[in-house]
CSV table of C-alpha atoms in Angstrom, one decimal:
chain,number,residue,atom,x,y,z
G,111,UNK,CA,98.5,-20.9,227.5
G,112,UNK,CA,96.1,-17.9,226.9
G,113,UNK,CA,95.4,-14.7,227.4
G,114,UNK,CA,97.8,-11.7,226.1
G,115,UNK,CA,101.5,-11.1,226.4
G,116,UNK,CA,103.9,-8.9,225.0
G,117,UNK,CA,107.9,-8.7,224.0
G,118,UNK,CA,109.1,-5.4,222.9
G,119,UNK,CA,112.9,-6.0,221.4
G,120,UNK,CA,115.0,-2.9,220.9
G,121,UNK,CA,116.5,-3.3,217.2
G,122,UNK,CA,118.4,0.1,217.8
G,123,UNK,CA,120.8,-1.7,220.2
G,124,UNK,CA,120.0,-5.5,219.6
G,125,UNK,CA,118.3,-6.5,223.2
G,126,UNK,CA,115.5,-6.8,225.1
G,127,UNK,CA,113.2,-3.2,225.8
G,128,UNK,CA,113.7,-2.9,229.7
G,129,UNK,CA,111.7,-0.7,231.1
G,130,UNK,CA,108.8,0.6,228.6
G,131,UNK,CA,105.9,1.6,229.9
G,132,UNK,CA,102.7,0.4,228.4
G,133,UNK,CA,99.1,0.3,228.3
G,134,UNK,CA,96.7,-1.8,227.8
G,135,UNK,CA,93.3,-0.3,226.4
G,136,UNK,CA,89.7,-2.4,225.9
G,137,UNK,CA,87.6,0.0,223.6
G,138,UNK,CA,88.6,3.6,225.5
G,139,UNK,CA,88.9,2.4,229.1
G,140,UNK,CA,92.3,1.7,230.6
G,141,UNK,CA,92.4,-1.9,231.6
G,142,UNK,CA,96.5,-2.2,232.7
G,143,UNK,CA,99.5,-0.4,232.5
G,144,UNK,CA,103.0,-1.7,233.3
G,145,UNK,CA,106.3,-1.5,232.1
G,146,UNK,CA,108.5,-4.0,230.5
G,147,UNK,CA,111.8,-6.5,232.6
G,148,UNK,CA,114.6,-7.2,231.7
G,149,UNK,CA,113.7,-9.7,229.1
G,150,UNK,CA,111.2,-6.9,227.5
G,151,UNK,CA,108.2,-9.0,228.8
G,152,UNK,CA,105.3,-7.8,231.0
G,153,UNK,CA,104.2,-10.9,232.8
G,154,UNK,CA,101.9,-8.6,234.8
G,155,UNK,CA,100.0,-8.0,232.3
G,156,UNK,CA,99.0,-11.9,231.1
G,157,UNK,CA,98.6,-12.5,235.5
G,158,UNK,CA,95.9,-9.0,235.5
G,159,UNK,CA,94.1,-8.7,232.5
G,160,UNK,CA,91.2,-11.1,231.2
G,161,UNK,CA,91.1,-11.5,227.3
G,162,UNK,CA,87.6,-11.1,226.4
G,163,UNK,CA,86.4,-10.6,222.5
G,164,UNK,CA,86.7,-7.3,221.7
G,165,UNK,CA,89.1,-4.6,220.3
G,166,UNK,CA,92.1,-3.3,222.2
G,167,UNK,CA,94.7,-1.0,221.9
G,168,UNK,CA,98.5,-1.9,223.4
G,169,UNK,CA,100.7,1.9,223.9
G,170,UNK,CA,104.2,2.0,224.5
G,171,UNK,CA,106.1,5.2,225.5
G,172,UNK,CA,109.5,4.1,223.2
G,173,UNK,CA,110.3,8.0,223.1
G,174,UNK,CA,110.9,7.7,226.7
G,175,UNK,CA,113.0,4.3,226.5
G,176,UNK,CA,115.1,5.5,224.1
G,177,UNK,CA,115.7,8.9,226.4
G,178,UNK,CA,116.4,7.0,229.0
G,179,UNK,CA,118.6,4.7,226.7
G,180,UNK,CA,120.7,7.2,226.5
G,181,UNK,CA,119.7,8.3,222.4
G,182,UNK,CA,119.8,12.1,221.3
G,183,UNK,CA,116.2,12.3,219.9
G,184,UNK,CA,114.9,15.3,217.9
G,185,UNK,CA,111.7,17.4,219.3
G,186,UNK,CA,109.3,16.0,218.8
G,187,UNK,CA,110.6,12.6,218.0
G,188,UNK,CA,109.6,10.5,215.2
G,189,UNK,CA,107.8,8.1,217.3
G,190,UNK,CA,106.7,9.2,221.0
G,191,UNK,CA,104.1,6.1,222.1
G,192,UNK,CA,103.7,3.8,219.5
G,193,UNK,CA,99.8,2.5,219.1
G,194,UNK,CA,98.5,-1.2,217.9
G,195,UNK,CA,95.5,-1.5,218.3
G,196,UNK,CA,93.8,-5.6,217.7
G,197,UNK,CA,91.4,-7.6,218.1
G,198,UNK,CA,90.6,-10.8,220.3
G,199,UNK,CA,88.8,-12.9,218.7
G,200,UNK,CA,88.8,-16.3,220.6
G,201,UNK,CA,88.8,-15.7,224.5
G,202,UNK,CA,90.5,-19.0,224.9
G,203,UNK,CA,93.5,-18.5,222.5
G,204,UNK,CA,96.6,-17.1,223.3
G,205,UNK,CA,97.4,-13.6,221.7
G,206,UNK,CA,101.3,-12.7,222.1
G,207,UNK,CA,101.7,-9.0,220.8
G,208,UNK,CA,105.4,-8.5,220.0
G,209,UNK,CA,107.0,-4.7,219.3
G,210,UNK,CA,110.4,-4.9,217.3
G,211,UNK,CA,111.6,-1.0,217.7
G,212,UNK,CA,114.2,1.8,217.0
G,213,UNK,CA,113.8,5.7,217.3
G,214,UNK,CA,112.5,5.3,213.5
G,215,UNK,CA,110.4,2.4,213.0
G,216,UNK,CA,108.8,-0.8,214.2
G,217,UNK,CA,107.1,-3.6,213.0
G,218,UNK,CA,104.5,-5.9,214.7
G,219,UNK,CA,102.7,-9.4,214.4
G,220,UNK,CA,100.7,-11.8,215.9
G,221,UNK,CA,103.2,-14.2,217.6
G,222,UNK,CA,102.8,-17.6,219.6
């Protein structure tokens, strides 16, 4: 496979992140946005957007999840849209961009 995916897992509640939305960013222009299933994924987003070498930035509203989750969040939360910004280096790989998040911290990597 390649191209770019994403899985966003909520460690708050232990499950899958239904219904973030995200963005997709090459440089500053806005390639894709989306939101998350019910397994976290965005297939749309490997099916409409071309990796090319470059840098890109992935922003997901997780302020708005966890609202919408049903958490009591301070204003302004801790974290509102969480930013990761990477770089494609090999147009032909595959680059899987997971988001492990709670209203207080998350943690990236480069998965497979």
């Amino acid at each position: 496979m390649t191209g770019l995916t994403t899985h966003v897992l909520d460690t708050a509640h232990g499950r899958p992140a239904a219904g973030v939305a995200l963005r997709l960013f090459a440089g500053e222009r806005l390639v894709f946005s989306g939101e998350t299933n019910e397994d976290g994924r965005c297939p749309a987003l490997l099916e409409d957007v071309q990796a090319v070498v470059g840098r890109y930035r992935l922003e997901f509203e997780v302020a708005a999840y966890f609202r919408a989750a049903g958490a009591i969040l301070p204003d302004p939360p801790f974290l509102d849209i969480v930013r990761i910004d990477f770089g494609i280096a090999d147009a032909g790989g595959h680059y899987h961009v997971p988001l492990l998040v709670s209203p207080y911290g998350y943690s990236t990597y480069r998965g497979s």
